[in-house]
Amino acid sequence: MKFRAHVLVSLKEGVLDTQGKAVRVSLKNMGYGSVEEVRIGKSIMISLEATSRPKAEKQVEAMCDDLLVNPLIETRSVTLEAI
Amino acid sequence: MKFRAHVLVSLKEGVLDTQGKAVRVSLKNMGYGSVEEVRIGKSIMISLEATSRPKAEKQVEAMCDDLLVNPLIETRSVTLEAI
C-alpha cells in the first residue's frame, strides 16, 4: 500500500524564530500593521510504501526521530493518508 | 477580533525540490528504502487583528501575493481561525 505522510514541523513556543520575525517586520514595513506575530515552520510531504497503516505510521515517526525533527527546539504533527 | 492564519506554501508539481531530494537520499541512506518522494514546503502561521473574518482573509491573501508566495513556482493553501 502507498501512503502520503504530512509532517508539520514548528519551532516550540519560546524559541526565537528569526525568520518569522524578519517576515513580520517586512510585512509591517509594507503596510500590514495588523500583523502581530509570524512563525515559520517546515511542511514535509513523504510518499512511502508500507504493508499497513500502523507500519507506515511507525516508519514516519522513526524518520522524524532520526532526521526530520530536532526535539530540543521543534514540535511535530504527523498526518497520514492512504493513496 | 484576533485571527490566526495558517499558510501552507508548496512547490508546484514539476518544480525540482532540491531540499526534498536531499532529504529523500539521506533517508534512503539511513535505511528507509520505502520512501518514494519527499517534498518540502513552508508553513507560515500569522497572528493578526481584523474587524471581520472576510477582512482577515483578504489581508492574508494580499500578504501572500505581496511577499509570502512566488506564484511562478509555488502554490498556497490558507486556513483561518478566530482566536
Short mmCIF file of N, CA and C in Angstrom, two decimals:
data_model
loop_
_atom_site.label_atom_id
_atom_site.label_comp_id
_atom_site.label_asym_id
_atom_site.label_seq_id
_atom_site.Cartn_x
_atom_site.Cartn_y
_atom_site.Cartn_z
N MET A 1 0.83 -1.20 0.00
CA MET A 1 0.00 0.00 0.00
C MET A 1 0.87 1.25 0.00
N LYS A 2 0.34 2.27 -0.63
CA LYS A 2 1.08 3.54 -0.66
C LYS A 2 0.42 4.53 0.28
N PHE A 3 1.26 5.29 0.93
CA PHE A 3 0.78 6.30 1.87
C PHE A 3 1.45 7.63 1.59
N ARG A 4 0.75 8.69 1.99
CA ARG A 4 1.38 10.00 1.97
C ARG A 4 1.30 10.57 3.39
N ALA A 5 2.47 10.87 3.94
CA ALA A 5 2.53 11.45 5.29
C ALA A 5 2.82 12.94 5.17
N HIS A 6 2.14 13.71 5.99
CA HIS A 6 2.41 15.14 6.05
C HIS A 6 2.94 15.46 7.44
N VAL A 7 4.19 15.86 7.49
CA VAL A 7 4.82 16.19 8.78
C VAL A 7 4.96 17.70 8.86
N LEU A 8 4.33 18.28 9.87
CA LEU A 8 4.41 19.72 10.07
C LEU A 8 5.36 19.96 11.24
N VAL A 9 6.47 20.63 10.95
CA VAL A 9 7.49 20.85 11.98
C VAL A 9 7.47 22.33 12.36
N SER A 10 7.21 22.61 13.64
CA SER A 10 7.16 24.00 14.10
C SER A 10 8.17 24.20 15.21
N LEU A 11 8.65 25.43 15.33
CA LEU A 11 9.51 25.76 16.47
C LEU A 11 8.65 25.79 17.73
N LYS A 12 9.20 25.30 18.85
CA LYS A 12 8.47 25.35 20.11
C LYS A 12 8.19 26.79 20.51
N GLU A 13 7.10 26.98 21.25
CA GLU A 13 6.81 28.29 21.85
C GLU A 13 8.04 28.72 22.64
N GLY A 14 8.42 29.95 22.53
CA GLY A 14 9.54 30.45 23.33
C GLY A 14 10.87 30.38 22.60
N VAL A 15 10.94 29.56 21.56
CA VAL A 15 12.17 29.52 20.77
C VAL A 15 12.12 30.67 19.77
N LEU A 16 13.19 31.44 19.73
CA LEU A 16 13.22 32.62 18.86
C LEU A 16 13.16 32.20 17.39
N ASP A 17 12.20 32.75 16.67
CA ASP A 17 12.02 32.44 15.25
C ASP A 17 12.48 33.65 14.44
N THR A 18 13.77 33.63 14.08
CA THR A 18 14.35 34.80 13.42
C THR A 18 13.74 35.02 12.03
N GLN A 19 13.44 33.92 11.34
CA GLN A 19 12.86 34.03 10.01
C GLN A 19 11.45 34.64 10.10
N GLY A 20 10.69 34.16 11.08
CA GLY A 20 9.34 34.69 11.28
C GLY A 20 9.38 36.17 11.64
N LYS A 21 10.36 36.52 12.47
CA LYS A 21 10.49 37.91 12.89
C LYS A 21 10.80 38.81 11.69
N ALA A 22 11.69 38.33 10.84
CA ALA A 22 12.07 39.10 9.65
C ALA A 22 10.85 39.31 8.74
N VAL A 23 10.04 38.25 8.59
CA VAL A 23 8.85 38.36 7.75
C VAL A 23 7.85 39.35 8.38
N ARG A 24 7.71 39.28 9.71
CA ARG A 24 6.78 40.20 10.38
C ARG A 24 7.20 41.65 10.15
N VAL A 25 8.49 41.92 10.31
CA VAL A 25 9.00 43.27 10.10
C VAL A 25 8.76 43.72 8.65
N SER A 26 9.04 42.82 7.70
CA SER A 26 8.82 43.16 6.29
C SER A 26 7.35 43.48 6.04
N LEU A 27 6.45 42.64 6.58
CA LEU A 27 5.02 42.87 6.37
C LEU A 27 4.60 44.21 6.97
N LYS A 28 5.12 44.52 8.16
CA LYS A 28 4.80 45.82 8.78
C LYS A 28 5.25 46.97 7.90
N ASN A 29 6.48 46.84 7.40
CA ASN A 29 7.03 47.90 6.54
C ASN A 29 6.24 48.06 5.24
N MET A 30 5.56 46.99 4.84
CA MET A 30 4.76 47.04 3.61
C MET A 30 3.35 47.53 3.88
N GLY A 31 3.06 47.86 5.14
CA GLY A 31 1.75 48.43 5.44
C GLY A 31 0.79 47.49 6.16
N TYR A 32 1.23 46.25 6.43
CA TYR A 32 0.35 45.31 7.14
C TYR A 32 0.58 45.45 8.65
N GLY A 33 0.06 46.55 9.20
CA GLY A 33 0.30 46.85 10.60
C GLY A 33 -0.47 45.96 11.55
N SER A 34 -1.47 45.23 11.04
CA SER A 34 -2.31 44.40 11.91
C SER A 34 -1.65 43.08 12.29
N VAL A 35 -0.50 42.80 11.67
CA VAL A 35 0.17 41.52 11.94
C VAL A 35 0.86 41.58 13.29
N GLU A 36 0.55 40.60 14.16
CA GLU A 36 1.14 40.61 15.50
C GLU A 36 2.32 39.65 15.62
N GLU A 37 2.19 38.49 14.99
CA GLU A 37 3.28 37.53 15.09
C GLU A 37 3.30 36.66 13.85
N VAL A 38 4.51 36.27 13.45
CA VAL A 38 4.66 35.32 12.35
C VAL A 38 5.61 34.22 12.82
N ARG A 39 5.18 32.97 12.63
CA ARG A 39 6.05 31.84 12.99
C ARG A 39 6.17 30.97 11.73
N ILE A 40 7.39 30.60 11.42
CA ILE A 40 7.60 29.83 10.20
C ILE A 40 8.10 28.43 10.53
N GLY A 41 7.48 27.45 9.91
CA GLY A 41 7.88 26.06 10.13
C GLY A 41 8.06 25.35 8.80
N LYS A 42 8.32 24.05 8.88
CA LYS A 42 8.51 23.26 7.67
C LYS A 42 7.33 22.32 7.47
N SER A 43 6.99 22.13 6.21
CA SER A 43 5.95 21.18 5.86
C SER A 43 6.64 20.11 5.01
N ILE A 44 6.63 18.87 5.48
CA ILE A 44 7.34 17.79 4.78
C ILE A 44 6.33 16.74 4.33
N MET A 45 6.22 16.54 3.02
CA MET A 45 5.33 15.52 2.46
C MET A 45 6.18 14.31 2.08
N ILE A 46 5.82 13.15 2.61
CA ILE A 46 6.60 11.94 2.32
C ILE A 46 5.68 10.90 1.68
N SER A 47 6.03 10.46 0.48
CA SER A 47 5.30 9.35 -0.14
C SER A 47 6.08 8.08 0.16
N LEU A 48 5.39 7.09 0.71
CA LEU A 48 6.10 5.85 1.06
C LEU A 48 5.23 4.63 0.86
N GLU A 49 5.90 3.50 0.81
CA GLU A 49 5.27 2.19 0.61
C GLU A 49 5.32 1.47 1.97
N ALA A 50 4.19 0.88 2.38
CA ALA A 50 4.20 0.09 3.62
C ALA A 50 3.09 -0.95 3.53
N THR A 51 3.22 -2.02 4.32
CA THR A 51 2.24 -3.10 4.23
C THR A 51 0.96 -2.79 5.00
N SER A 52 1.02 -1.86 5.94
CA SER A 52 -0.18 -1.49 6.70
C SER A 52 -0.03 -0.06 7.22
N ARG A 53 -1.15 0.51 7.64
CA ARG A 53 -1.14 1.87 8.17
C ARG A 53 -0.27 1.98 9.44
N PRO A 54 -0.43 1.05 10.43
CA PRO A 54 0.43 1.16 11.62
C PRO A 54 1.91 1.13 11.28
N LYS A 55 2.27 0.28 10.30
CA LYS A 55 3.69 0.21 9.93
C LYS A 55 4.16 1.51 9.28
N ALA A 56 3.30 2.11 8.47
CA ALA A 56 3.66 3.38 7.84
C ALA A 56 3.84 4.46 8.91
N GLU A 57 2.89 4.49 9.87
CA GLU A 57 2.99 5.47 10.97
C GLU A 57 4.30 5.31 11.73
N LYS A 58 4.63 4.05 12.04
CA LYS A 58 5.84 3.77 12.81
C LYS A 58 7.07 4.24 12.04
N GLN A 59 7.08 3.99 10.74
CA GLN A 59 8.22 4.41 9.93
C GLN A 59 8.37 5.93 9.91
N VAL A 60 7.24 6.62 9.75
CA VAL A 60 7.31 8.09 9.69
C VAL A 60 7.78 8.66 11.02
N GLU A 61 7.27 8.10 12.12
CA GLU A 61 7.71 8.56 13.44
C GLU A 61 9.22 8.36 13.60
N ALA A 62 9.70 7.20 13.13
CA ALA A 62 11.14 6.91 13.24
C ALA A 62 11.95 7.90 12.41
N MET A 63 11.45 8.23 11.20
CA MET A 63 12.16 9.21 10.36
C MET A 63 12.24 10.57 11.05
N CYS A 64 11.14 10.93 11.71
CA CYS A 64 11.13 12.21 12.44
C CYS A 64 12.20 12.20 13.52
N ASP A 65 12.24 11.09 14.29
CA ASP A 65 13.21 11.00 15.38
C ASP A 65 14.64 11.00 14.85
N ASP A 66 14.86 10.31 13.74
CA ASP A 66 16.23 10.12 13.25
C ASP A 66 16.77 11.31 12.46
N LEU A 67 15.89 12.04 11.76
CA LEU A 67 16.42 13.06 10.85
C LEU A 67 15.60 14.35 10.79
N LEU A 68 14.28 14.23 10.76
CA LEU A 68 13.49 15.38 10.33
C LEU A 68 13.23 16.43 11.41
N VAL A 69 13.21 16.00 12.67
CA VAL A 69 12.80 16.91 13.73
C VAL A 69 13.88 16.98 14.81
N ASN A 70 14.17 18.17 15.28
CA ASN A 70 15.06 18.36 16.43
C ASN A 70 14.18 18.60 17.65
N PRO A 71 14.01 17.56 18.50
CA PRO A 71 13.04 17.66 19.59
C PRO A 71 13.42 18.71 20.66
N LEU A 72 14.66 19.17 20.64
CA LEU A 72 15.05 20.21 21.60
C LEU A 72 14.32 21.51 21.31
N ILE A 73 14.14 21.82 20.04
CA ILE A 73 13.57 23.13 19.70
C ILE A 73 12.32 23.04 18.84
N GLU A 74 11.98 21.83 18.37
CA GLU A 74 10.85 21.72 17.45
C GLU A 74 9.78 20.73 17.94
N THR A 75 8.55 20.98 17.51
CA THR A 75 7.49 20.00 17.71
C THR A 75 7.01 19.55 16.33
N ARG A 76 6.33 18.40 16.30
CA ARG A 76 5.85 17.90 15.01
C ARG A 76 4.41 17.45 15.13
N SER A 77 3.73 17.50 13.99
CA SER A 77 2.42 16.87 13.95
C SER A 77 2.36 16.10 12.64
N VAL A 78 1.97 14.84 12.75
CA VAL A 78 2.01 13.93 11.61
C VAL A 78 0.60 13.52 11.22
N THR A 79 0.26 13.64 9.94
CA THR A 79 -0.99 13.06 9.45
C THR A 79 -0.65 12.13 8.30
N LEU A 80 -1.45 11.07 8.17
CA LEU A 80 -1.13 10.03 7.20
C LEU A 80 -2.37 9.68 6.42
N GLU A 81 -2.24 9.58 5.11
CA GLU A 81 -3.38 9.14 4.29
C GLU A 81 -2.93 8.07 3.31
N ALA A 82 -3.80 7.11 3.08
CA ALA A 82 -3.52 6.09 2.07
C ALA A 82 -3.80 6.70 0.70
N ILE A 83 -2.96 6.41 -0.28
CA ILE A 83 -3.20 6.97 -1.62
C ILE A 83 -3.27 5.85 -2.66
N MET B 1 -11.19 41.72 16.52
CA MET B 1 -11.06 40.26 16.61
C MET B 1 -9.66 39.82 16.20
N LYS B 2 -9.25 38.74 16.86
CA LYS B 2 -7.93 38.20 16.51
C LYS B 2 -8.10 36.91 15.71
N PHE B 3 -7.22 36.77 14.77
CA PHE B 3 -7.26 35.58 13.92
C PHE B 3 -5.88 34.96 13.83
N ARG B 4 -5.87 33.66 13.56
CA ARG B 4 -4.61 33.01 13.22
C ARG B 4 -4.77 32.37 11.85
N ALA B 5 -3.89 32.78 10.95
CA ALA B 5 -3.92 32.21 9.60
C ALA B 5 -2.77 31.22 9.45
N HIS B 6 -3.06 30.13 8.80
CA HIS B 6 -2.02 29.14 8.51
C HIS B 6 -1.87 29.06 6.99
N VAL B 7 -0.73 29.50 6.51
CA VAL B 7 -0.46 29.49 5.07
C VAL B 7 0.54 28.37 4.78
N LEU B 8 0.11 27.41 3.97
CA LEU B 8 0.98 26.31 3.60
C LEU B 8 1.47 26.56 2.18
N VAL B 9 2.76 26.75 2.04
CA VAL B 9 3.33 27.07 0.73
C VAL B 9 4.10 25.86 0.22
N SER B 10 3.70 25.34 -0.94
CA SER B 10 4.35 24.15 -1.51
C SER B 10 4.87 24.48 -2.90
N LEU B 11 5.93 23.81 -3.27
CA LEU B 11 6.41 23.94 -4.65
C LEU B 11 5.40 23.26 -5.58
N LYS B 12 5.18 23.86 -6.74
CA LYS B 12 4.28 23.24 -7.71
C LYS B 12 4.83 21.89 -8.17
N GLU B 13 3.91 21.01 -8.56
CA GLU B 13 4.31 19.73 -9.18
C GLU B 13 5.21 20.06 -10.37
N GLY B 14 6.28 19.32 -10.51
CA GLY B 14 7.15 19.52 -11.66
C GLY B 14 8.30 20.46 -11.39
N VAL B 15 8.20 21.25 -10.32
CA VAL B 15 9.32 22.12 -9.95
C VAL B 15 10.29 21.28 -9.11
N LEU B 16 11.56 21.30 -9.49
CA LEU B 16 12.55 20.48 -8.79
C LEU B 16 12.70 20.95 -7.34
N ASP B 17 12.55 20.00 -6.41
CA ASP B 17 12.67 20.31 -4.99
C ASP B 17 13.99 19.72 -4.50
N THR B 18 15.04 20.53 -4.55
CA THR B 18 16.38 20.02 -4.22
C THR B 18 16.48 19.63 -2.74
N GLN B 19 15.81 20.41 -1.89
CA GLN B 19 15.86 20.10 -0.45
C GLN B 19 15.17 18.76 -0.18
N GLY B 20 14.00 18.58 -0.81
CA GLY B 20 13.27 17.33 -0.65
C GLY B 20 14.07 16.14 -1.17
N LYS B 21 14.76 16.36 -2.29
CA LYS B 21 15.56 15.29 -2.87
C LYS B 21 16.70 14.90 -1.93
N ALA B 22 17.33 15.91 -1.34
CA ALA B 22 18.44 15.66 -0.41
C ALA B 22 17.94 14.87 0.80
N VAL B 23 16.75 15.22 1.29
CA VAL B 23 16.19 14.51 2.44
C VAL B 23 15.87 13.06 2.04
N ARG B 24 15.32 12.88 0.85
CA ARG B 24 14.98 11.52 0.40
C ARG B 24 16.23 10.65 0.35
N VAL B 25 17.30 11.21 -0.24
CA VAL B 25 18.55 10.46 -0.34
C VAL B 25 19.09 10.13 1.05
N SER B 26 19.04 11.11 1.97
CA SER B 26 19.51 10.86 3.34
C SER B 26 18.71 9.74 3.98
N LEU B 27 17.37 9.81 3.83
CA LEU B 27 16.52 8.78 4.44
C LEU B 27 16.85 7.41 3.86
N LYS B 28 17.05 7.34 2.55
CA LYS B 28 17.39 6.06 1.92
C LYS B 28 18.70 5.53 2.49
N ASN B 29 19.68 6.42 2.61
CA ASN B 29 20.98 6.00 3.13
C ASN B 29 20.89 5.54 4.59
N MET B 30 19.88 6.02 5.29
CA MET B 30 19.70 5.63 6.69
C MET B 30 18.86 4.36 6.81
N GLY B 31 18.46 3.78 5.69
CA GLY B 31 17.74 2.51 5.74
C GLY B 31 16.26 2.60 5.43
N TYR B 32 15.75 3.81 5.19
CA TYR B 32 14.33 3.96 4.88
C TYR B 32 14.12 3.82 3.37
N GLY B 33 14.22 2.57 2.92
CA GLY B 33 14.16 2.32 1.48
C GLY B 33 12.76 2.47 0.90
N SER B 34 11.76 2.50 1.77
CA SER B 34 10.37 2.55 1.30
C SER B 34 9.93 3.95 0.89
N VAL B 35 10.80 4.95 1.13
CA VAL B 35 10.43 6.32 0.81
C VAL B 35 10.55 6.56 -0.69
N GLU B 36 9.48 7.04 -1.29
CA GLU B 36 9.49 7.25 -2.73
C GLU B 36 9.74 8.70 -3.13
N GLU B 37 9.15 9.60 -2.37
CA GLU B 37 9.34 11.01 -2.70
C GLU B 37 9.22 11.85 -1.43
N VAL B 38 9.98 12.93 -1.39
CA VAL B 38 9.87 13.89 -0.29
C VAL B 38 9.75 15.27 -0.91
N ARG B 39 8.75 16.03 -0.47
CA ARG B 39 8.59 17.41 -0.94
C ARG B 39 8.55 18.30 0.30
N ILE B 40 9.31 19.36 0.26
CA ILE B 40 9.38 20.24 1.43
C ILE B 40 8.81 21.61 1.12
N GLY B 41 7.94 22.07 1.99
CA GLY B 41 7.34 23.39 1.82
C GLY B 41 7.45 24.20 3.09
N LYS B 42 6.83 25.36 3.07
CA LYS B 42 6.87 26.24 4.24
C LYS B 42 5.49 26.28 4.89
N SER B 43 5.52 26.36 6.20
CA SER B 43 4.29 26.53 6.95
C SER B 43 4.40 27.87 7.67
N ILE B 44 3.50 28.80 7.36
CA ILE B 44 3.59 30.15 7.92
C ILE B 44 2.36 30.43 8.77
N MET B 45 2.56 30.67 10.06
CA MET B 45 1.47 31.00 10.98
C MET B 45 1.47 32.50 11.22
N ILE B 46 0.36 33.14 10.94
CA ILE B 46 0.28 34.60 11.10
C ILE B 46 -0.82 34.94 12.10
N SER B 47 -0.47 35.61 13.18
CA SER B 47 -1.48 36.12 14.10
C SER B 47 -1.76 37.56 13.71
N LEU B 48 -3.03 37.87 13.51
CA LEU B 48 -3.36 39.24 13.10
C LEU B 48 -4.69 39.71 13.69
N GLU B 49 -4.86 41.00 13.64
CA GLU B 49 -6.04 41.67 14.16
C GLU B 49 -6.86 42.12 12.95
N ALA B 50 -8.17 41.88 12.97
CA ALA B 50 -9.03 42.37 11.89
C ALA B 50 -10.44 42.53 12.43
N THR B 51 -11.23 43.36 11.76
CA THR B 51 -12.59 43.63 12.28
C THR B 51 -13.57 42.53 11.90
N SER B 52 -13.25 41.73 10.88
CA SER B 52 -14.14 40.63 10.49
C SER B 52 -13.33 39.54 9.80
N ARG B 53 -13.96 38.36 9.69
CA ARG B 53 -13.28 37.25 9.03
C ARG B 53 -12.98 37.55 7.55
N PRO B 54 -13.94 38.07 6.78
CA PRO B 54 -13.62 38.38 5.37
C PRO B 54 -12.44 39.35 5.24
N LYS B 55 -12.38 40.34 6.16
CA LYS B 55 -11.27 41.29 6.08
C LYS B 55 -9.95 40.61 6.40
N ALA B 56 -9.97 39.72 7.37
CA ALA B 56 -8.74 38.99 7.72
C ALA B 56 -8.30 38.14 6.53
N GLU B 57 -9.27 37.45 5.91
CA GLU B 57 -8.95 36.62 4.73
C GLU B 57 -8.32 37.44 3.62
N LYS B 58 -8.93 38.60 3.38
CA LYS B 58 -8.45 39.47 2.31
C LYS B 58 -7.01 39.92 2.58
N GLN B 59 -6.75 40.28 3.85
CA GLN B 59 -5.41 40.71 4.21
C GLN B 59 -4.38 39.62 4.00
N VAL B 60 -4.75 38.40 4.44
CA VAL B 60 -3.78 37.30 4.33
C VAL B 60 -3.51 36.99 2.85
N GLU B 61 -4.56 37.00 2.04
CA GLU B 61 -4.36 36.75 0.60
C GLU B 61 -3.44 37.81 0.00
N ALA B 62 -3.63 39.07 0.43
CA ALA B 62 -2.78 40.15 -0.08
C ALA B 62 -1.33 39.96 0.35
N MET B 63 -1.12 39.52 1.60
CA MET B 63 0.25 39.26 2.07
C MET B 63 0.91 38.16 1.25
N CYS B 64 0.13 37.14 0.93
CA CYS B 64 0.66 36.04 0.10
C CYS B 64 1.10 36.58 -1.25
N ASP B 65 0.24 37.39 -1.87
CA ASP B 65 0.55 37.94 -3.19
C ASP B 65 1.77 38.85 -3.14
N ASP B 66 1.87 39.64 -2.06
CA ASP B 66 2.91 40.67 -2.00
C ASP B 66 4.27 40.14 -1.55
N LEU B 67 4.26 39.12 -0.71
CA LEU B 67 5.55 38.73 -0.13
C LEU B 67 5.74 37.23 0.04
N LEU B 68 4.71 36.53 0.50
CA LEU B 68 4.95 35.18 1.03
C LEU B 68 5.06 34.09 -0.03
N VAL B 69 4.40 34.28 -1.15
CA VAL B 69 4.32 33.20 -2.14
C VAL B 69 4.82 33.69 -3.50
N ASN B 70 5.61 32.87 -4.15
CA ASN B 70 6.03 33.13 -5.53
C ASN B 70 5.15 32.29 -6.46
N PRO B 71 4.14 32.90 -7.10
CA PRO B 71 3.17 32.12 -7.85
C PRO B 71 3.74 31.40 -9.07
N LEU B 72 4.95 31.78 -9.49
CA LEU B 72 5.56 31.10 -10.62
C LEU B 72 5.91 29.65 -10.28
N ILE B 73 6.36 29.44 -9.05
CA ILE B 73 6.83 28.10 -8.68
C ILE B 73 6.11 27.51 -7.46
N GLU B 74 5.27 28.31 -6.80
CA GLU B 74 4.67 27.83 -5.56
C GLU B 74 3.14 27.91 -5.59
N THR B 75 2.51 27.02 -4.83
CA THR B 75 1.08 27.12 -4.59
C THR B 75 0.88 27.33 -3.09
N ARG B 76 -0.31 27.84 -2.73
CA ARG B 76 -0.56 28.08 -1.30
C ARG B 76 -1.93 27.55 -0.94
N SER B 77 -2.06 27.22 0.34
CA SER B 77 -3.39 26.92 0.86
C SER B 77 -3.51 27.65 2.19
N VAL B 78 -4.59 28.41 2.34
CA VAL B 78 -4.75 29.27 3.51
C VAL B 78 -5.93 28.77 4.36
N THR B 79 -5.70 28.61 5.65
CA THR B 79 -6.81 28.36 6.58
C THR B 79 -6.77 29.44 7.65
N LEU B 80 -7.96 29.79 8.13
CA LEU B 80 -8.05 30.92 9.06
C LEU B 80 -8.94 30.52 10.23
N GLU B 81 -8.49 30.81 11.45
CA GLU B 81 -9.35 30.55 12.61
C GLU B 81 -9.36 31.77 13.51
N ALA B 82 -10.51 32.04 14.10
CA ALA B 82 -10.61 33.12 15.09
C ALA B 82 -10.01 32.61 16.39
N ILE B 83 -9.26 33.47 17.09
CA ILE B 83 -8.69 33.03 18.37
C ILE B 83 -9.08 33.98 19.51
#
